[in-house]
CSV table of C-alpha atoms in Angstrom, one decimal:
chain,number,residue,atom,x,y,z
A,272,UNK,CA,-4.2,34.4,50.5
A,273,UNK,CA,-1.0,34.9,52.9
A,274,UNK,CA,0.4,31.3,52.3
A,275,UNK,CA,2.8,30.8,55.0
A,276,UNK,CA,2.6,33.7,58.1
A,277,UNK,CA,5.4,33.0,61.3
A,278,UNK,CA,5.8,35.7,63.9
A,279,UNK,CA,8.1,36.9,65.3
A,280,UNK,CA,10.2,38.1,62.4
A,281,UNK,CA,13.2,39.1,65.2
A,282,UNK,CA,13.6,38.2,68.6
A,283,UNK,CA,16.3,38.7,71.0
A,284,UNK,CA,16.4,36.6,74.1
A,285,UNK,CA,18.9,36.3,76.6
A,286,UNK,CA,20.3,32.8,78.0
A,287,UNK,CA,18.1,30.8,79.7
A,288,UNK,CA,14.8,32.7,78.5
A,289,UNK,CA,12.3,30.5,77.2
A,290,UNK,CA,9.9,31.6,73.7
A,291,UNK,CA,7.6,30.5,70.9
A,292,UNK,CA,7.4,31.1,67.2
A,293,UNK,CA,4.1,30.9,65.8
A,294,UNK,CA,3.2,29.6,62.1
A,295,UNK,CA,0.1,29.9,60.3
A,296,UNK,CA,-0.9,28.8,57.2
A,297,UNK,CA,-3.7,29.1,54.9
A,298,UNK,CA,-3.3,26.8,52.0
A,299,UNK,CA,-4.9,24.1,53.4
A,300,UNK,CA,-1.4,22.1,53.7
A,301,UNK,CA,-1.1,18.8,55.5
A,302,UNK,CA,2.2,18.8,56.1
A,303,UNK,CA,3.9,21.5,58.4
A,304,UNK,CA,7.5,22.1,59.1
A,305,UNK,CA,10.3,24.3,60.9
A,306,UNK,CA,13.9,24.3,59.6
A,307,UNK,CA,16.9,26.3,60.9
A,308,UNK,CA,19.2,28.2,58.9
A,309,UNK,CA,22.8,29.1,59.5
A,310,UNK,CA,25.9,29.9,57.1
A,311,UNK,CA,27.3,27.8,55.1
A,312,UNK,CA,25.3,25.0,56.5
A,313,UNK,CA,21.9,24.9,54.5
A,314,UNK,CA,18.4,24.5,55.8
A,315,UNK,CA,17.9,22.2,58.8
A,316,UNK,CA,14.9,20.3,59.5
A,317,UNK,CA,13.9,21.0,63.4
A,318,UNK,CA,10.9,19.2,63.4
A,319,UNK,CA,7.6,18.0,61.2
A,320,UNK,CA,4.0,17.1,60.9
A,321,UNK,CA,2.6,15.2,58.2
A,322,UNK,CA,-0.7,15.8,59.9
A,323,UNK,CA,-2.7,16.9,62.2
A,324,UNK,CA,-2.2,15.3,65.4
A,325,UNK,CA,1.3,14.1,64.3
A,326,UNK,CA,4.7,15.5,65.0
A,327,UNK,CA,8.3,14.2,64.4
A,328,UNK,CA,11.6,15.2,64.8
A,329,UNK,CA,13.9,16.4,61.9
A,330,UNK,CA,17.7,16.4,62.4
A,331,UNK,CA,18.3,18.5,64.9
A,332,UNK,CA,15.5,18.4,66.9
A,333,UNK,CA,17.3,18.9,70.8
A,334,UNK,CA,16.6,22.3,72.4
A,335,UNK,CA,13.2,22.7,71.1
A,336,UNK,CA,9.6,21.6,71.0
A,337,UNK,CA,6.6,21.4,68.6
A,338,UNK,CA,3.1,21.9,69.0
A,339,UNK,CA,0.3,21.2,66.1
A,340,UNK,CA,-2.2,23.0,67.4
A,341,UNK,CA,-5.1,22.3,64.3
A,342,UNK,CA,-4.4,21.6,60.8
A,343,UNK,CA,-3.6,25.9,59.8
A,344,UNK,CA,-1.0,26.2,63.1
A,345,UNK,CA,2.2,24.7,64.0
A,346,UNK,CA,4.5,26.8,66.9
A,347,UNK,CA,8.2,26.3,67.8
A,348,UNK,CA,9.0,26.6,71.3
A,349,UNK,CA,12.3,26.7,73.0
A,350,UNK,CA,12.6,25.9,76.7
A,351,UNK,CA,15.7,27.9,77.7
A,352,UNK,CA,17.4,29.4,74.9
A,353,UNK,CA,21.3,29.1,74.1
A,354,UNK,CA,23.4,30.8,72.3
A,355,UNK,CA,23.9,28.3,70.0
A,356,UNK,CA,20.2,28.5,68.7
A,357,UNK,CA,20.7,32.0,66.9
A,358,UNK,CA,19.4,31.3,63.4
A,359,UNK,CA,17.0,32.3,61.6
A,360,UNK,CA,14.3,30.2,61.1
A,361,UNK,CA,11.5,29.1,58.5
A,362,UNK,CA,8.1,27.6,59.0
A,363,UNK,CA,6.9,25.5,56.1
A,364,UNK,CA,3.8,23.7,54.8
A,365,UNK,CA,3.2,21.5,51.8
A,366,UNK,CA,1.1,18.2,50.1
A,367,UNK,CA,3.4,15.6,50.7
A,368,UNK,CA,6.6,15.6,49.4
A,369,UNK,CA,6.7,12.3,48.5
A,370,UNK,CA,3.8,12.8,46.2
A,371,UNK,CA,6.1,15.4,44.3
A,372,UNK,CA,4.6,18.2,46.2
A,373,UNK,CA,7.5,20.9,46.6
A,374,UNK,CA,6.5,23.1,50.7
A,375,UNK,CA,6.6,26.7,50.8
A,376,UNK,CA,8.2,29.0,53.4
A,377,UNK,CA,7.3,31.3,55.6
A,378,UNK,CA,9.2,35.2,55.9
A,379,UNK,CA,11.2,33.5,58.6
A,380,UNK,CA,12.4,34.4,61.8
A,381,UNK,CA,15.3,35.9,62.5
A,382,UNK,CA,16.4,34.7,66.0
A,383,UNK,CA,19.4,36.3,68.9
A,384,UNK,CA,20.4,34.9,71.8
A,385,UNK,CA,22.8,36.7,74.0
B,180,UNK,CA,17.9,9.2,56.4
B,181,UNK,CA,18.9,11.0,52.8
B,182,UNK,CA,22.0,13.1,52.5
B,183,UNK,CA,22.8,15.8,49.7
B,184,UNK,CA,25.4,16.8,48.8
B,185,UNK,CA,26.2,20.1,46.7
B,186,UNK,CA,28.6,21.7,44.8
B,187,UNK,CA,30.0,23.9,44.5
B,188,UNK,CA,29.7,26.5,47.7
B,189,UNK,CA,30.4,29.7,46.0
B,190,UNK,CA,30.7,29.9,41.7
B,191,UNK,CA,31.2,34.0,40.4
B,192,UNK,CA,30.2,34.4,36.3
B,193,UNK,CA,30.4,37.3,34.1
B,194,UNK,CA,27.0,38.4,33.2
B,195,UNK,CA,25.9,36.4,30.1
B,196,UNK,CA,27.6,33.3,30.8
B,197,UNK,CA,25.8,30.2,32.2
B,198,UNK,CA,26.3,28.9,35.7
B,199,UNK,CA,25.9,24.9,36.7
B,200,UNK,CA,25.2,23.5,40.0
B,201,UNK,CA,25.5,20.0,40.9
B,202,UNK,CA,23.9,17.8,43.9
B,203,UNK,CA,24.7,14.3,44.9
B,204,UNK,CA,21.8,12.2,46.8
B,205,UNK,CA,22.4,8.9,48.8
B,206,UNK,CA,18.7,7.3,48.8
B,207,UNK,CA,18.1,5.8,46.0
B,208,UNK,CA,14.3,5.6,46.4
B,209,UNK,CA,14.1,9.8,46.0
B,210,UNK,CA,11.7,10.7,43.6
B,211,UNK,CA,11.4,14.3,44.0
B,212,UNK,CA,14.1,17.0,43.2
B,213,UNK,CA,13.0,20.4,44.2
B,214,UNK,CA,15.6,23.9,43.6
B,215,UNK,CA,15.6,27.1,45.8
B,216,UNK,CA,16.5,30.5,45.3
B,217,UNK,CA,16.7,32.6,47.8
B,218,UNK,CA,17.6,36.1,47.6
B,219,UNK,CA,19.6,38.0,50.5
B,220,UNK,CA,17.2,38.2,53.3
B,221,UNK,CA,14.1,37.0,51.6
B,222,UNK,CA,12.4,33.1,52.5
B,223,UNK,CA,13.5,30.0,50.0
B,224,UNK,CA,11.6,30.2,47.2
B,225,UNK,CA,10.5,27.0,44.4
B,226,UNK,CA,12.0,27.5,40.8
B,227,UNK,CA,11.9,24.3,39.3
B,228,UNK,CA,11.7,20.6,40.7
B,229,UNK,CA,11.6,17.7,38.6
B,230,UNK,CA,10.5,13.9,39.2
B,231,UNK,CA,12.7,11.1,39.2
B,232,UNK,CA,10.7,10.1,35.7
B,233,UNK,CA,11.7,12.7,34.3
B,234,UNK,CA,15.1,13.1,32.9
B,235,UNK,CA,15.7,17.0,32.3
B,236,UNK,CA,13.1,19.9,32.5
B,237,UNK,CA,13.4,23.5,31.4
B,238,UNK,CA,12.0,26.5,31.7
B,239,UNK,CA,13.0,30.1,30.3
B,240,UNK,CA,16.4,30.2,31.3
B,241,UNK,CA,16.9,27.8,33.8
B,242,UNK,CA,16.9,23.9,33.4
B,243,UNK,CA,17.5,20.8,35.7
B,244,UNK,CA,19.3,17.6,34.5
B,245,UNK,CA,18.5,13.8,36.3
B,246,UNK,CA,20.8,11.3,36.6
B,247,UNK,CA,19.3,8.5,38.8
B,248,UNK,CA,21.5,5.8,37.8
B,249,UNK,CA,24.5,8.3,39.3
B,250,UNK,CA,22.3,9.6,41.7
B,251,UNK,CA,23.1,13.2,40.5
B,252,UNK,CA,20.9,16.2,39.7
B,253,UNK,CA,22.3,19.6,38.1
B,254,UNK,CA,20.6,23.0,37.6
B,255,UNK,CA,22.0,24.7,34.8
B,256,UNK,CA,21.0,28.6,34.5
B,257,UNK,CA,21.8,30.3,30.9
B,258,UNK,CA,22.1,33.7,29.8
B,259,UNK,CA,22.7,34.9,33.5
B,260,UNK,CA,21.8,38.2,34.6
B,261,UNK,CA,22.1,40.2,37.8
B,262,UNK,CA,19.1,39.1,39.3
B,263,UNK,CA,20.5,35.7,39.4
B,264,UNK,CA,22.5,36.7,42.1
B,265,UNK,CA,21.4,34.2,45.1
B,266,UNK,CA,22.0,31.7,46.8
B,267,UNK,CA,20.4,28.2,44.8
B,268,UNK,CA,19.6,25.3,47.0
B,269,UNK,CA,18.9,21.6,45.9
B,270,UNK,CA,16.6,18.9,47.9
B,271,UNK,CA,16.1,15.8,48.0
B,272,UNK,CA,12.7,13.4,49.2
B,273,UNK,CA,12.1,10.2,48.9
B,274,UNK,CA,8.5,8.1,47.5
B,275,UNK,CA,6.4,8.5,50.8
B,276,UNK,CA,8.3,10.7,52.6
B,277,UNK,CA,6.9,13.7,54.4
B,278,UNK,CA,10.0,16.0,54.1
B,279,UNK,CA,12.7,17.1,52.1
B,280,UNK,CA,16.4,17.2,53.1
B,281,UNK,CA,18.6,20.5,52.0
B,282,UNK,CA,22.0,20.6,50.2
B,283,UNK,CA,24.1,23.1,52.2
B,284,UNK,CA,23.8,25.7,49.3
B,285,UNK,CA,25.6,27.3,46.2
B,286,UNK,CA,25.8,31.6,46.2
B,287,UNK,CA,25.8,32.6,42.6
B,288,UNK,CA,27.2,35.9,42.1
B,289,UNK,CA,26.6,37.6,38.4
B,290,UNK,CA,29.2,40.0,37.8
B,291,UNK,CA,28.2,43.0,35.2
């Protein structure tokens, strides 16, 4: 049982290059989510999906793009990378939250763009 | 969409002392307060949550306070120890929601 598997774990990209992060997970989660972390500013919610076949955006959802591929798998792609999107960043899965079910993280991916 | 709010950023204790971090949340409707730790370089991990019917919950060590009527939630970790060094996030979500949203974070450092 692996829970919550994202690859790559580090990545550098130059400007303008485009990219995917890939999420897996094996707990049979509904929910599926990628957040961005930087200092001093928390955990970020990119974007989600509450199910299969669903997708929404988080709050900072401009630069990238989201693809729920089947209920285990939800990728992170961005377009043409900036510096401005070096972070590190966590896929996440979960029962809904609203139900009082807490999501678990993934390793995380730490990100560079020069 | 909900906003929290924590404080504060950075708190040092001498190893043995207890450490308090506080959250503020703006939707009233939240139900659902998880807490992170997250140790240097390692992914967020779950250490206690508690439900918005609940008013306090403990385990071991650590312990989270409710306040709905102030809309204020509190982790309060006794006895602190080295390994406590981290960085502690709260979150927030509301009855129905699909996500949670992230206080900007507390680093805890335990001196010996």
């Amino acid at each position: 049982n692996a829970g919550v598997t994202q690859t790559p774990k580090f990545q550098v990209l130059k400007t303008g290059q485009s990219m995917t992060l890939q999420c897996a997970q094996d707990m049979n989660h509904n929910s599926m989510y990628w957040y961005r972390q930087d200092p001093g500013m928390g955990l970020r919610l990119i974007y989600y999906s509450a199910s299969e076949g669903t997708t929404d955006k988080g709050e900072v959802p401009n630069g990238y793009n989201v693809s729920r591929l089947n209920k285990r798998e939800f990728s992170l792609r961005l377009e043409s990378a900036a510096p401005s999107q070096t972070s590190v960043y966590f896929c996440a899965s979960g029962s809904p939250v609203g139900r009082g079910n807490t999501i678990y993280f993934g390793e995380g991916s730490w990100l560079t763009v020069v | 969409g909900e906003n929290v709010e924590q404080h504060p950023s950075t708190l040092s204790v001498q190893e043995g002392d207890s450490a308090v971090i506080k959250c503020t949340y703006s939707d009233s409707a939240s139900n659902y307060f998880p807490w992170y730790k997250q140790e240097l370089g390692k992914r967020p991990q779950l250490i206690i949550d508690i439900r918005s019917n609940v008013g306090e919950k403990k385990d071991q060590r650590i312990a989270v306070t409710l306040n709905k009527t102030a809309k204020h939630f509190s982790l309060h970790i006794t006895e602190t120890q080295p390994e406590d060094s981290a960085v502690y996030f709260c979150a927030a979500s509301g009855a129905g929601d699909y996500k949670l949203s992230f206080g900007a974070g507390t680093t805890v450092t335990v001196r010996a």
